[in-house]
């Protein structure tokens, strides 16, 4: 086994605060929407916890953003200009998850600090970090104080639109977490990638570590 340092400390901190906050926000969001059905806590408590973790997530997002911009490493999120290579790489990766892995094939992508994501990850993470999370945080902020942000809400098309965006993204993120956690268990052991997100070091089997 060879170890490579893949996840720098600020990203590990960001990631786990992000994961915990998302889970708390999903549970309290469900409680807010389906008060009778859930019955986990009082409505007011759910709103207060939801607001608190909403602000944690906004603050946390800036840890991610500042780290990647200041270090210039944001480029690991940007797909290559060569579109054909990107599409072929994406299809190869999807074939691996749907078929190759069941046949004992090796993962076609070998992560390095400068080329950490396979094309599927690159596409998903780019959309999530640069579009969907900002939209989720923005719509949440407007709903947090609809009076104060009345002008912004009107600009976005009214409170129903803002609320629909917020709820649709909730559906997306809830589904994403299941897929993301499943894919995270597909390392050389079920916990290998998850452990790496804590320690920073990913273990690679010697013959495909180059
Ligand atoms: C709830 C449990 C979660 C687990 C066990 C988990 C696990 C992991 C693991 C093992 C990695 C490293 C491998 C990789 O780069 O794909 C990772 C990276 C990542 N995860 Fe998660 N994750 C969780 C929640 C989330 C959530 C809720 C989000 C966003 C909504 C998220 C977004 C990301 C992103 C953007 C990366 C790449 C980070 C970077 O290296 O810049 N994760 N996750």
GROMACS .gro file of C-alpha atoms and ligand atoms in nm:
model
  253
    1UNK     CA    1   0.000   0.000   0.000
    2UNK     CA    2   0.114   0.348  -0.088
    3UNK     CA    3  -0.034   0.656   0.078
    4UNK     CA    4  -0.105   0.984  -0.095
    5UNK     CA    5  -0.213   1.304   0.074
    6UNK     CA    6  -0.540   1.387  -0.103
    7UNK     CA    7  -0.760   1.593   0.128
    8UNK     CA    8  -0.605   1.905   0.291
    9UNK     CA    9  -0.719   1.994   0.643
   10UNK     CA   10  -0.948   2.291   0.556
   11UNK     CA   11  -1.135   2.071   0.308
   12UNK     CA   12  -1.175   1.791   0.562
   13UNK     CA   13  -1.311   2.036   0.819
   14UNK     CA   14  -1.539   2.193   0.559
   15UNK     CA   15  -1.660   1.851   0.440
   16UNK     CA   16  -1.766   1.710   0.776
   17UNK     CA   17  -1.928   2.033   0.899
   18UNK     CA   18  -2.108   2.036   0.563
   19UNK     CA   19  -2.223   1.674   0.594
   20UNK     CA   20  -2.349   1.711   0.953
   21UNK     CA   21  -2.524   2.041   0.874
   22UNK     CA   22  -2.696   1.893   0.569
   23UNK     CA   23  -2.831   1.601   0.771
   24UNK     CA   24  -2.960   1.828   1.051
   25UNK     CA   25  -3.115   2.063   0.793
   26UNK     CA   26  -3.290   1.778   0.613
   27UNK     CA   27  -3.438   1.641   0.938
   28UNK     CA   28  -3.547   1.981   1.073
   29UNK     CA   29  -3.671   2.082   0.724
   30UNK     CA   30  -3.894   1.774   0.717
   31UNK     CA   31  -4.014   1.859   1.066
   32UNK     CA   32  -4.101   2.214   0.955
   33UNK     CA   33  -4.290   2.094   0.647
   34UNK     CA   34  -4.462   1.789   0.801
   35UNK     CA   35  -4.517   1.894   1.163
   36UNK     CA   36  -4.788   1.639   1.241
   37UNK     CA   37  -4.623   1.351   1.059
   38UNK     CA   38  -4.276   1.390   1.213
   39UNK     CA   39  -4.343   1.492   1.573
   40UNK     CA   40  -3.970   1.494   1.661
   41UNK     CA   41  -3.969   1.838   1.819
   42UNK     CA   42  -4.173   2.157   1.850
   43UNK     CA   43  -4.221   2.364   1.535
   44UNK     CA   44  -4.036   2.661   1.682
   45UNK     CA   45  -3.742   2.444   1.787
   46UNK     CA   46  -3.718   2.297   1.438
   47UNK     CA   47  -3.720   2.646   1.284
   48UNK     CA   48  -3.450   2.772   1.525
   49UNK     CA   49  -3.221   2.472   1.468
   50UNK     CA   50  -3.280   2.492   1.091
   51UNK     CA   51  -3.188   2.863   1.088
   52UNK     CA   52  -2.880   2.807   1.301
   53UNK     CA   53  -2.739   2.530   1.080
   54UNK     CA   54  -2.836   2.729   0.771
   55UNK     CA   55  -2.598   3.003   0.884
   56UNK     CA   56  -2.333   2.744   0.977
   57UNK     CA   57  -2.356   2.617   0.618
   58UNK     CA   58  -2.326   2.968   0.471
   59UNK     CA   59  -2.018   3.040   0.681
   60UNK     CA   60  -1.876   2.696   0.602
   61UNK     CA   61  -1.924   2.747   0.229
   62UNK     CA   62  -1.683   3.041   0.247
   63UNK     CA   63  -1.416   2.816   0.405
   64UNK     CA   64  -1.442   2.598   0.094
   65UNK     CA   65  -1.450   2.892  -0.147
   66UNK     CA   66  -1.165   3.092   0.008
   67UNK     CA   67  -0.943   2.783   0.041
   68UNK     CA   68  -0.985   2.681  -0.321
   69UNK     CA   69  -0.950   3.033  -0.462
   70UNK     CA   70  -0.649   3.135  -0.249
   71UNK     CA   71  -0.460   2.813  -0.327
   72UNK     CA   72  -0.567   2.812  -0.692
   73UNK     CA   73  -0.669   2.449  -0.651
   74UNK     CA   74  -1.021   2.528  -0.769
   75UNK     CA   75  -0.907   2.390  -1.104
   76UNK     CA   76  -0.957   2.033  -0.983
   77UNK     CA   77  -1.329   2.113  -1.013
   78UNK     CA   78  -1.310   2.243  -1.370
   79UNK     CA   79  -1.357   1.985  -1.648
   80UNK     CA   80  -1.086   1.982  -1.919
   81UNK     CA   81  -1.140   2.181  -2.239
   82UNK     CA   82  -1.117   1.857  -2.434
   83UNK     CA   83  -1.488   1.771  -2.426
   84UNK     CA   84  -1.448   1.439  -2.605
   85UNK     CA   85  -1.196   1.317  -2.349
   86UNK     CA   86  -1.430   1.430  -2.071
   87UNK     CA   87  -1.738   1.252  -2.213
   88UNK     CA   88  -1.545   0.933  -2.290
   89UNK     CA   89  -1.393   0.943  -1.940
   90UNK     CA   90  -1.739   0.993  -1.787
   91UNK     CA   91  -1.886   0.701  -1.979
   92UNK     CA   92  -1.591   0.482  -1.885
   93UNK     CA   93  -1.643   0.571  -1.519
   94UNK     CA   94  -2.020   0.502  -1.539
   95UNK     CA   95  -1.948   0.167  -1.707
   96UNK     CA   96  -1.711   0.085  -1.422
   97UNK     CA   97  -1.974   0.159  -1.154
   98UNK     CA   98  -2.246  -0.030  -1.342
   99UNK     CA   99  -2.046  -0.327  -1.469
  100UNK     CA  100  -1.665  -0.328  -1.433
  101UNK     CA  101  -1.669  -0.316  -1.054
  102UNK     CA  102  -1.888  -0.628  -1.045
  103UNK     CA  103  -1.634  -0.806  -1.267
  104UNK     CA  104  -1.343  -0.716  -1.039
  105UNK     CA  105  -1.194  -0.456  -1.276
  106UNK     CA  106  -0.978  -0.169  -1.148
  107UNK     CA  107  -1.122   0.182  -1.112
  108UNK     CA  108  -1.025   0.360  -1.438
  109UNK     CA  109  -0.952   0.684  -1.249
  110UNK     CA  110  -0.646   0.721  -1.026
  111UNK     CA  111  -0.674   1.024  -0.800
  112UNK     CA  112  -0.381   1.258  -0.746
  113UNK     CA  113  -0.393   1.591  -0.558
  114UNK     CA  114  -0.400   1.779  -0.892
  115UNK     CA  115  -0.645   1.545  -1.062
  116UNK     CA  116  -0.855   1.428  -0.774
  117UNK     CA  117  -1.195   1.375  -0.934
  118UNK     CA  118  -1.308   1.138  -1.206
  119UNK     CA  119  -1.526   1.302  -1.477
  120UNK     CA  120  -1.849   1.199  -1.301
  121UNK     CA  121  -1.733   1.352  -0.972
  122UNK     CA  122  -1.611   1.662  -1.154
  123UNK     CA  123  -1.949   1.718  -1.317
  124UNK     CA  124  -2.149   1.651  -0.999
  125UNK     CA  125  -1.924   1.846  -0.761
  126UNK     CA  126  -1.893   2.143  -0.998
  127UNK     CA  127  -2.273   2.176  -1.021
  128UNK     CA  128  -2.318   2.121  -0.647
  129UNK     CA  129  -2.052   2.362  -0.523
  130UNK     CA  130  -2.091   2.641  -0.777
  131UNK     CA  131  -2.461   2.634  -0.850
  132UNK     CA  132  -2.682   2.418  -0.629
  133UNK     CA  133  -2.540   2.494  -0.282
  134UNK     CA  134  -2.531   2.872  -0.352
  135UNK     CA  135  -2.893   2.849  -0.473
  136UNK     CA  136  -2.996   2.649  -0.167
  137UNK     CA  137  -2.823   2.890   0.072
  138UNK     CA  138  -2.956   3.195  -0.114
  139UNK     CA  139  -3.317   3.075  -0.122
  140UNK     CA  140  -3.290   2.973   0.244
  141UNK     CA  141  -3.160   3.316   0.341
  142UNK     CA  142  -3.452   3.488   0.164
  143UNK     CA  143  -3.704   3.260   0.335
  144UNK     CA  144  -3.537   3.317   0.673
  145UNK     CA  145  -3.657   3.678   0.677
  146UNK     CA  146  -3.910   3.720   0.397
  147UNK     CA  147  -3.998   4.074   0.511
  148UNK     CA  148  -3.646   4.204   0.512
  149UNK     CA  149  -3.573   4.044   0.174
  150UNK     CA  150  -3.912   4.125   0.015
  151UNK     CA  151  -3.752   4.310  -0.277
  152UNK     CA  152  -3.516   4.023  -0.351
  153UNK     CA  153  -3.799   3.774  -0.329
  154UNK     CA  154  -4.004   3.977  -0.578
  155UNK     CA  155  -3.704   3.994  -0.806
  156UNK     CA  156  -3.677   3.615  -0.796
  157UNK     CA  157  -4.044   3.581  -0.897
  158UNK     CA  158  -4.223   3.568  -0.559
  159UNK     CA  159  -4.215   3.358  -0.246
  160UNK     CA  160  -4.369   3.052  -0.412
  161UNK     CA  161  -4.084   3.037  -0.661
  162UNK     CA  162  -3.820   3.081  -0.391
  163UNK     CA  163  -3.985   2.814  -0.176
  164UNK     CA  164  -4.017   2.572  -0.469
  165UNK     CA  165  -3.648   2.613  -0.554
  166UNK     CA  166  -3.561   2.546  -0.188
  167UNK     CA  167  -3.778   2.232  -0.171
  168UNK     CA  168  -3.663   2.094  -0.509
  169UNK     CA  169  -3.303   2.132  -0.403
  170UNK     CA  170  -3.385   1.959  -0.075
  171UNK     CA  171  -3.510   1.662  -0.280
  172UNK     CA  172  -3.195   1.668  -0.491
  173UNK     CA  173  -2.957   1.683  -0.192
  174UNK     CA  174  -3.141   1.410  -0.004
  175UNK     CA  175  -3.107   1.179  -0.307
  176UNK     CA  176  -2.747   1.292  -0.362
  177UNK     CA  177  -2.643   1.193  -0.009
  178UNK     CA  178  -2.757   0.832  -0.065
  179UNK     CA  179  -2.570   0.803  -0.397
  180UNK     CA  180  -2.264   0.989  -0.264
  181UNK     CA  181  -2.235   0.772   0.049
  182UNK     CA  182  -2.283   0.454  -0.159
  183UNK     CA  183  -2.007   0.560  -0.402
  184UNK     CA  184  -1.789   0.657  -0.104
  185UNK     CA  185  -1.796   0.292   0.009
  186UNK     CA  186  -1.648   0.162  -0.319
  187UNK     CA  187  -1.281   0.201  -0.228
  188UNK     CA  188  -1.048  -0.097  -0.177
  189UNK     CA  189  -1.240  -0.147   0.149
  190UNK     CA  190  -1.585  -0.007   0.234
  191UNK     CA  191  -1.439   0.252   0.472
  192UNK     CA  192  -1.122   0.341   0.277
  193UNK     CA  193  -1.247   0.664   0.112
  194UNK     CA  194  -1.440   0.771   0.422
  195UNK     CA  195  -1.132   0.718   0.643
  196UNK     CA  196  -0.931   0.924   0.393
  197UNK     CA  197  -1.175   1.214   0.435
  198UNK     CA  198  -1.079   1.211   0.807
  199UNK     CA  199  -0.704   1.149   0.785
  200UNK     CA  200  -0.631   1.319   0.452
  201UNK     CA  201  -0.444   1.013   0.325
  202UNK     CA  202  -0.582   0.779   0.063
  203UNK     CA  203  -0.424   0.433   0.051
  204UNK     CA  204  -0.351   0.297  -0.295
  205UNK     CA  205  -0.252  -0.051  -0.392
  206UNK     CA  206   0.106  -0.037  -0.522
  207UNK     CA  207   0.056  -0.148  -0.882
  208UNK     CA  208  -0.191   0.129  -0.973
  209UNK     CA  209  -0.057   0.409  -0.760
  210UNK     CA  210   0.122   0.572  -1.051
  211LIG     C1  211  -2.331   1.228   0.495
  211LIG     C2  212  -2.225   1.162   0.479
  211LIG     C3  213  -2.117   1.189   0.377
  211LIG     C4  214  -2.014   1.102   0.355
  211LIG     C5  215  -1.991   0.967   0.426
  211LIG     C6  216  -1.930   1.160   0.254
  211LIG     C7  217  -1.811   1.104   0.206
  211LIG     C8  218  -1.721   1.164   0.119
  211LIG     C9  219  -1.593   1.112   0.081
  211LIG    C10  220  -1.537   0.978   0.128
  211LIG    C11  221  -1.533   1.200  -0.002
  211LIG    C12  222  -1.395   1.185  -0.069
  211LIG    C13  223  -1.406   1.113  -0.198
  211LIG    C14  224  -1.455   1.203  -0.305
  211LIG     O1  225  -1.390   1.305  -0.333
  211LIG     O2  226  -1.562   1.173  -0.362
  211LIG    C15  227  -1.623   1.312  -0.019
  211LIG    C16  228  -1.598   1.425  -0.096
  211LIG    C17  229  -1.690   1.524  -0.120
  211LIG     N1  230  -1.818   1.533  -0.068
  211LIG    FE1  231  -1.900   1.408   0.071
  211LIG     N2  232  -1.982   1.281   0.215
  211LIG    C18  233  -2.099   1.302   0.285
  211LIG    C19  234  -2.182   1.413   0.272
  211LIG    C20  235  -2.169   1.513   0.175
  211LIG    C21  236  -2.265   1.617   0.148
  211LIG    C22  237  -2.397   1.636   0.223
  211LIG    C23  238  -2.215   1.694   0.045
  211LIG    C24  239  -2.274   1.814  -0.024
  211LIG    C25  240  -2.399   1.845  -0.026
  211LIG    C26  241  -2.087   1.638   0.009
  211LIG    C27  242  -2.005   1.690  -0.091
  211LIG    C28  243  -1.877   1.646  -0.120
  211LIG    C29  244  -1.784   1.713  -0.210
  211LIG    C30  245  -1.811   1.842  -0.289
  211LIG    C31  246  -1.665   1.639  -0.208
  211LIG    C32  247  -1.534   1.674  -0.277
  211LIG    C33  248  -1.456   1.760  -0.179
  211LIG    C34  249  -1.319   1.805  -0.229
  211LIG     O3  250  -1.228   1.722  -0.229
  211LIG     O4  251  -1.306   1.922  -0.269
  211LIG     N3  252  -2.062   1.529   0.088
  211LIG     N4  253  -1.737   1.288   0.056
   0.00000   0.00000   0.00000
